PDB file of C-alpha atoms in Angstrom:
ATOM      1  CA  UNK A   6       0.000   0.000   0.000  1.00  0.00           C
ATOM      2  CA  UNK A   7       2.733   2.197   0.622  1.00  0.00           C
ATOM      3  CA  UNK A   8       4.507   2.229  -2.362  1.00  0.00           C
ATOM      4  CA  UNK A   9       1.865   3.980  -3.917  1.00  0.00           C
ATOM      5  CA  UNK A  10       2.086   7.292  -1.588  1.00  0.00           C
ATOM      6  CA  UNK A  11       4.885   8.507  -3.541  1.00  0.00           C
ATOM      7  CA  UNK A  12       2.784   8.010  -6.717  1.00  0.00           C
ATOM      8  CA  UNK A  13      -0.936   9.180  -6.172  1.00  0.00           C
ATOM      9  CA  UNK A  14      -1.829  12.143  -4.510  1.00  0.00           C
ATOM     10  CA  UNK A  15      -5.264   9.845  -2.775  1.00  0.00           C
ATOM     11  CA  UNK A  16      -2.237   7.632  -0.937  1.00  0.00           C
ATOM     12  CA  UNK A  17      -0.117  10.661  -0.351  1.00  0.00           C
ATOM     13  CA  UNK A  18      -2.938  12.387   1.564  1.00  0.00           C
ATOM     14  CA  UNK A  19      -3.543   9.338   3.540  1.00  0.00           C
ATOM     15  CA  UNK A  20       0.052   8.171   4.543  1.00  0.00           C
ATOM     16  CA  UNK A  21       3.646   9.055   4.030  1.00  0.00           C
ATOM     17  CA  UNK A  22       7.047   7.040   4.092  1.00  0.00           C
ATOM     18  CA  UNK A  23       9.318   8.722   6.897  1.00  0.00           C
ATOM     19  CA  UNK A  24      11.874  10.736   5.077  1.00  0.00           C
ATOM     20  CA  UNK A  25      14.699   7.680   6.165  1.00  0.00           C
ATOM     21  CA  UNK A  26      12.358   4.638   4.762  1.00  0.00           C
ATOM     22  CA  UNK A  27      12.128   3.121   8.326  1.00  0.00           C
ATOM     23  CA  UNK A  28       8.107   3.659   8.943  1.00  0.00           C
ATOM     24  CA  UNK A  29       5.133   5.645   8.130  1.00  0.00           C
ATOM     25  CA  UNK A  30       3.184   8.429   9.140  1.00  0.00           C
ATOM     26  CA  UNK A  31      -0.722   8.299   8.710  1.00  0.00           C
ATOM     27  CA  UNK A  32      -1.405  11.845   7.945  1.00  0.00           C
ATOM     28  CA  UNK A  33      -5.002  11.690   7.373  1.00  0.00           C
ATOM     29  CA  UNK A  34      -7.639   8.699   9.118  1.00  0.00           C
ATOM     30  CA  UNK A  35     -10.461   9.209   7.471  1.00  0.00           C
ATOM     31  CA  UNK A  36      -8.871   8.826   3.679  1.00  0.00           C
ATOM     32  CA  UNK A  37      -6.543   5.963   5.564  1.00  0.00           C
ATOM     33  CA  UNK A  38      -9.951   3.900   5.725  1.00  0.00           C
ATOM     34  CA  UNK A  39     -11.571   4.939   2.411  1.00  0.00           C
ATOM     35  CA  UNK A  40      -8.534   3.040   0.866  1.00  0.00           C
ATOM     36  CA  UNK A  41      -8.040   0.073   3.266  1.00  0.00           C
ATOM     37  CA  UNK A  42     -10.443  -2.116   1.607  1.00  0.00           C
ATOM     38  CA  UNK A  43      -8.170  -2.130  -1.472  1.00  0.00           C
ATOM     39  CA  UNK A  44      -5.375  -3.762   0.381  1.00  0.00           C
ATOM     40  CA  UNK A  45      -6.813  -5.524   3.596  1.00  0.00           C
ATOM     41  CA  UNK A  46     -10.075  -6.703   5.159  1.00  0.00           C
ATOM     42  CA  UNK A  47     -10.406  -3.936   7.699  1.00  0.00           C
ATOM     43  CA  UNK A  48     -12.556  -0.710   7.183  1.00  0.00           C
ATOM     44  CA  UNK A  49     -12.105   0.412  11.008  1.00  0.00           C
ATOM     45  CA  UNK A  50      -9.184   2.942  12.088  1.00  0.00           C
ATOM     46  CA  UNK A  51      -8.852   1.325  14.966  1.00  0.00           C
ATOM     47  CA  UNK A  52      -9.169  -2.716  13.641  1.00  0.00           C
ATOM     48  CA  UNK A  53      -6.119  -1.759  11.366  1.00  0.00           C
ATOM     49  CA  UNK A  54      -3.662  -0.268  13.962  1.00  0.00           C
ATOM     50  CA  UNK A  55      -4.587  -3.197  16.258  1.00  0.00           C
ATOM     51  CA  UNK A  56      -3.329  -5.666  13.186  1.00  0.00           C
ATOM     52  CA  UNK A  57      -0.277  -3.084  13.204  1.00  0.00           C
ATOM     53  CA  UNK A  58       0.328  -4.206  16.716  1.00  0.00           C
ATOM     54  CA  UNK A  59      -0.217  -7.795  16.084  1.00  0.00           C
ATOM     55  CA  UNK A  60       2.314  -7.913  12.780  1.00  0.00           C
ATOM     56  CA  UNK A  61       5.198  -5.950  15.078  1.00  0.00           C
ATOM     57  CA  UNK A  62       4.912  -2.685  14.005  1.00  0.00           C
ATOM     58  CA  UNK A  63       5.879  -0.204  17.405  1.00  0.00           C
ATOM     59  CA  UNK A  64       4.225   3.203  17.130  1.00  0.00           C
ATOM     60  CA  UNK A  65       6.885   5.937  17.452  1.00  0.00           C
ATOM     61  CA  UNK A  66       4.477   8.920  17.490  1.00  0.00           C
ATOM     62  CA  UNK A  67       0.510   9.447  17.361  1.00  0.00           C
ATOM     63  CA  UNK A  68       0.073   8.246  13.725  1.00  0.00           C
ATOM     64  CA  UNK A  69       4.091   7.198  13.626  1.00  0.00           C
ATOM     65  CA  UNK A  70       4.689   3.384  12.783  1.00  0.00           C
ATOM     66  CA  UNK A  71       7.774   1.417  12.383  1.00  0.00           C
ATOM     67  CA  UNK A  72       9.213  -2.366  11.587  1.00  0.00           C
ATOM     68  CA  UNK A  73      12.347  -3.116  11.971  1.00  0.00           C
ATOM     69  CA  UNK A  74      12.098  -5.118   8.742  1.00  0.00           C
ATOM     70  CA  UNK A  75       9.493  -2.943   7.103  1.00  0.00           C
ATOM     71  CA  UNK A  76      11.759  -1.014   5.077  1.00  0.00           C
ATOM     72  CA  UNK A  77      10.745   1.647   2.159  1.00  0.00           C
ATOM     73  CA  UNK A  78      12.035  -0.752  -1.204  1.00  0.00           C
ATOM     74  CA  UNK A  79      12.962  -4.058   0.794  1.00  0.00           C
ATOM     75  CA  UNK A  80      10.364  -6.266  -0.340  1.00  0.00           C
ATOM     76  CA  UNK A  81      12.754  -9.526   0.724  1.00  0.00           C
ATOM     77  CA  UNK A  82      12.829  -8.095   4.181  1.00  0.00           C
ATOM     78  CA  UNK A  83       9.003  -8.376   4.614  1.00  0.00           C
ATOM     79  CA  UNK A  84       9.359 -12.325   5.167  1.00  0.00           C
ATOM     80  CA  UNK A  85      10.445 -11.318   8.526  1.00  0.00           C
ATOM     81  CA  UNK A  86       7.576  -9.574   9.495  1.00  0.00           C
ATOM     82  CA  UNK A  87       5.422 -11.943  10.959  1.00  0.00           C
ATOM     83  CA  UNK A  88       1.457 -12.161  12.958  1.00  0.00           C
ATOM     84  CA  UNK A  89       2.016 -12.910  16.438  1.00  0.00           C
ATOM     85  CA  UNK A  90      -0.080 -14.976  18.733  1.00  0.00           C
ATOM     86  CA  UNK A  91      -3.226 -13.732  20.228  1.00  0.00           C
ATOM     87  CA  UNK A  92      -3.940 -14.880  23.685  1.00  0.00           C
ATOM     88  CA  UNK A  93      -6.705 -17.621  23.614  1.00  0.00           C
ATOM     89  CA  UNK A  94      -6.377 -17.678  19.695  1.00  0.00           C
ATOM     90  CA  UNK A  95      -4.365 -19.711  16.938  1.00  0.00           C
ATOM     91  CA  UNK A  96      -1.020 -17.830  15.469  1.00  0.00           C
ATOM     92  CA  UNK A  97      -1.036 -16.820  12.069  1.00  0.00           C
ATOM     93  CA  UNK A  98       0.888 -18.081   9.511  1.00  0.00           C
ATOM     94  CA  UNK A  99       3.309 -14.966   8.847  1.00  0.00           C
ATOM     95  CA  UNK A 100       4.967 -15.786   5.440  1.00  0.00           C
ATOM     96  CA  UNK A 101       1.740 -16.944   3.891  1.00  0.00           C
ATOM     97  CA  UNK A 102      -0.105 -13.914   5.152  1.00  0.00           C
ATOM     98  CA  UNK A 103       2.951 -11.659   3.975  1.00  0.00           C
ATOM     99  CA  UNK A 104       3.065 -12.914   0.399  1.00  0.00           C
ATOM    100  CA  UNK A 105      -1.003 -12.874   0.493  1.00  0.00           C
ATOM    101  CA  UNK A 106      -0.287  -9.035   1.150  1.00  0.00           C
ATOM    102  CA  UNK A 107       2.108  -8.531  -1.563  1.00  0.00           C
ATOM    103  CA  UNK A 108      -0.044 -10.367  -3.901  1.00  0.00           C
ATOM    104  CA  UNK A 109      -2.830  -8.143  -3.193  1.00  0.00           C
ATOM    105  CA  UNK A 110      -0.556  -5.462  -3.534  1.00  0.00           C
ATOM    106  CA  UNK A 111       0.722  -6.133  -7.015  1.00  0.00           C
ATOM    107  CA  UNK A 112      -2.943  -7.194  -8.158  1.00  0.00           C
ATOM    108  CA  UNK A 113      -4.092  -3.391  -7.064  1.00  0.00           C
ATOM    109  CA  UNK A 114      -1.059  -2.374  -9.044  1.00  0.00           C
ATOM    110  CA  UNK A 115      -2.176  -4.170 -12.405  1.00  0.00           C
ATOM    111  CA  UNK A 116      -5.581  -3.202 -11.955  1.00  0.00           C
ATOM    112  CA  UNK A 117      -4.862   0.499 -11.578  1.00  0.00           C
ATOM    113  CA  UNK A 118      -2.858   0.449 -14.393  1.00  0.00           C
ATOM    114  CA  UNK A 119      -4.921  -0.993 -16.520  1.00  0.00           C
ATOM    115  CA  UNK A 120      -7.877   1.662 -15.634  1.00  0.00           C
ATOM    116  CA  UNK A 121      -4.980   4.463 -16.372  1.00  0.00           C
ATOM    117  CA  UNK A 122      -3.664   3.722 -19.587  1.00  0.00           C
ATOM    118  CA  UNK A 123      -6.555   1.259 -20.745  1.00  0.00           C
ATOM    119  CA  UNK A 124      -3.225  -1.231 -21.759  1.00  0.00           C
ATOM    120  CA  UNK A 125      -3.122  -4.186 -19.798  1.00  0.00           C
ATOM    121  CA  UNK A 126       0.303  -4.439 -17.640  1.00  0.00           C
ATOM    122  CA  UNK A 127       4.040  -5.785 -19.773  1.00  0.00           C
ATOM    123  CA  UNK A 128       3.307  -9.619 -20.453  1.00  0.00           C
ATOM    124  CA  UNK A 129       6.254 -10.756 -18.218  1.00  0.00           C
ATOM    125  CA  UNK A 130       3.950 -10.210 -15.429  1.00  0.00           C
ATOM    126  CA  UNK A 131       1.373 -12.501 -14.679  1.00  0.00           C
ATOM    127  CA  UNK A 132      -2.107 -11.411 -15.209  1.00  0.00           C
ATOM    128  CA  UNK A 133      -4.940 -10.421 -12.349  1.00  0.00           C
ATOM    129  CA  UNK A 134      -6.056 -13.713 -13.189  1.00  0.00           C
ATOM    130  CA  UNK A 135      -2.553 -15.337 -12.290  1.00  0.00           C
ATOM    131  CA  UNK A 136      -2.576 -13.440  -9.632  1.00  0.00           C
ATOM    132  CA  UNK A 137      -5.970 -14.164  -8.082  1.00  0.00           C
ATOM    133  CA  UNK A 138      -5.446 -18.147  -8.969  1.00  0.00           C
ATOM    134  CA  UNK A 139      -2.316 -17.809  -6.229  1.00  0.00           C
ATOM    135  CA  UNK A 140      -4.154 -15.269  -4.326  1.00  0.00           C
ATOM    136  CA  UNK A 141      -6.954 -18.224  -3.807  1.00  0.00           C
ATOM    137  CA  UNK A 142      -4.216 -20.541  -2.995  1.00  0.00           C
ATOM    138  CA  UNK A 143      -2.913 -19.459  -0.179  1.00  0.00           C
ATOM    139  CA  UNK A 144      -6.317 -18.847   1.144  1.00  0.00           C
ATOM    140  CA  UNK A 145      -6.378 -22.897   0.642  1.00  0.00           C
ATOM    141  CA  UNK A 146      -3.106 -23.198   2.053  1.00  0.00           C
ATOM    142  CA  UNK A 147      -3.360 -21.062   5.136  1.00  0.00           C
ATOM    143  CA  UNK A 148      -7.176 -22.476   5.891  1.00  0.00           C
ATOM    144  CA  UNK A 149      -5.469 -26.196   5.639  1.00  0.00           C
ATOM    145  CA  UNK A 150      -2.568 -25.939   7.722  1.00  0.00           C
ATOM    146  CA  UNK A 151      -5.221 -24.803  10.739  1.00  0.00           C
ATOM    147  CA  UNK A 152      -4.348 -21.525  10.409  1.00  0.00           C
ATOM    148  CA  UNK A 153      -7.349 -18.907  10.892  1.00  0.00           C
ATOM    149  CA  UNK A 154      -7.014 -15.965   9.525  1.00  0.00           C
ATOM    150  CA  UNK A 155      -9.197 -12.867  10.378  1.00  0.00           C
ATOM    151  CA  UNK A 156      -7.325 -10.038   8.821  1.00  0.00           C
ATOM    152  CA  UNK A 157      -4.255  -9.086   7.981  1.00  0.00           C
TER     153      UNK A 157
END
C-alpha cells in the first residue's frame, strides 16, 4: 500500500514514508480507511492499527509506525515480518499472510494500471487472473494448515 504514496496524490494524503524509509506516518484517518479495503479486510481505524500491533509494528508517534524489517524498497525483508499470537487464539501463519499481502498489492497495481492507460500491464507479469489463482491458494493453504485468519 505504501509504495503507492509517492505516486498518487489519494495515498499521499492518507500516509507518508518517513523521510529515512524506516516507517510511516498516517497523515489523514479518514482517507486511511476509504482506501483500506483495497489492500486488507479492515474498514475500522482502529481494527487496522490493532493488526499493526499484532504484525510488530511499534508506534513511534501518534500516527508514527515502524518495523524493523518494514523497510521503504525491501520487499525480501518483509518475510520477517510476521502475525504474532493472540492470547486464547491460533497464530497466524506470517509468510503466507505476507506474500497474500504482496499479492494483493501487485494485483491493485495491475488493476490500476490498466484503468490508467486502458493497456493491460508488460506480459512478463502474470495477469490479475494469475494473480488471483495464487491469491486463492494461499487462502487454501493457510485455511489447511489450521491456520485462521481474520485479517491481515
Amino acid at each position: 500500500m505504501l509504495e503507492y504514496a509517492t505516486d498518487s496524490e489519494e495515498y499521499r494524503t492518507a500516509f507518508c514514508w518517513t523521510p529515512d524509509g524506516r516507517g510511516f506516518v498516517i497523515r489523514n484517518r479518514d482517507s486511511l480507511v476509504e482506501l483500506l479495503p483495497n489492500f486488507f479486510s479492515q474498514t475500522k481505524y482502529r481494527s487496522f492499527t490493532r493488526q499493526l500491533n499484532l504484525w510488530g509494528f511499534h508506534r513511534f508517534s501518534n500516527d508514527g509506525w515502524h518495523h524493523e524489517n518494514f523497510v521503504r524498497g525491501s520487499m525480501e525483508d518483509l518475510k520477517n515480518v510476521n502475525y504474532t499470537k493472540v492470547k486464547g487464539g491460533t497464530k497466524g501463519d506470517g509468510p503466507i499472510k505476507s506474500k497474500l499481502i504482496r499479492l494483493r498489492m501487485k494485483q491493485h497495481t495491475e488493476q490500476k494500471h490498466t484503468e490508467q492507460t486502458g493497456a493491460a500491464v508488460l506480459p512478463a507479469r502474470p495477469s490479475n487472473a494469475s494473480t488471483s489463482a495464487s491469491i486463492s491458494s494461499l487462502y487454501t493453504s493457510a485455511y489447511a494448515s489450521g491456520s485462521k485468519g481474520g485479517g491481515y
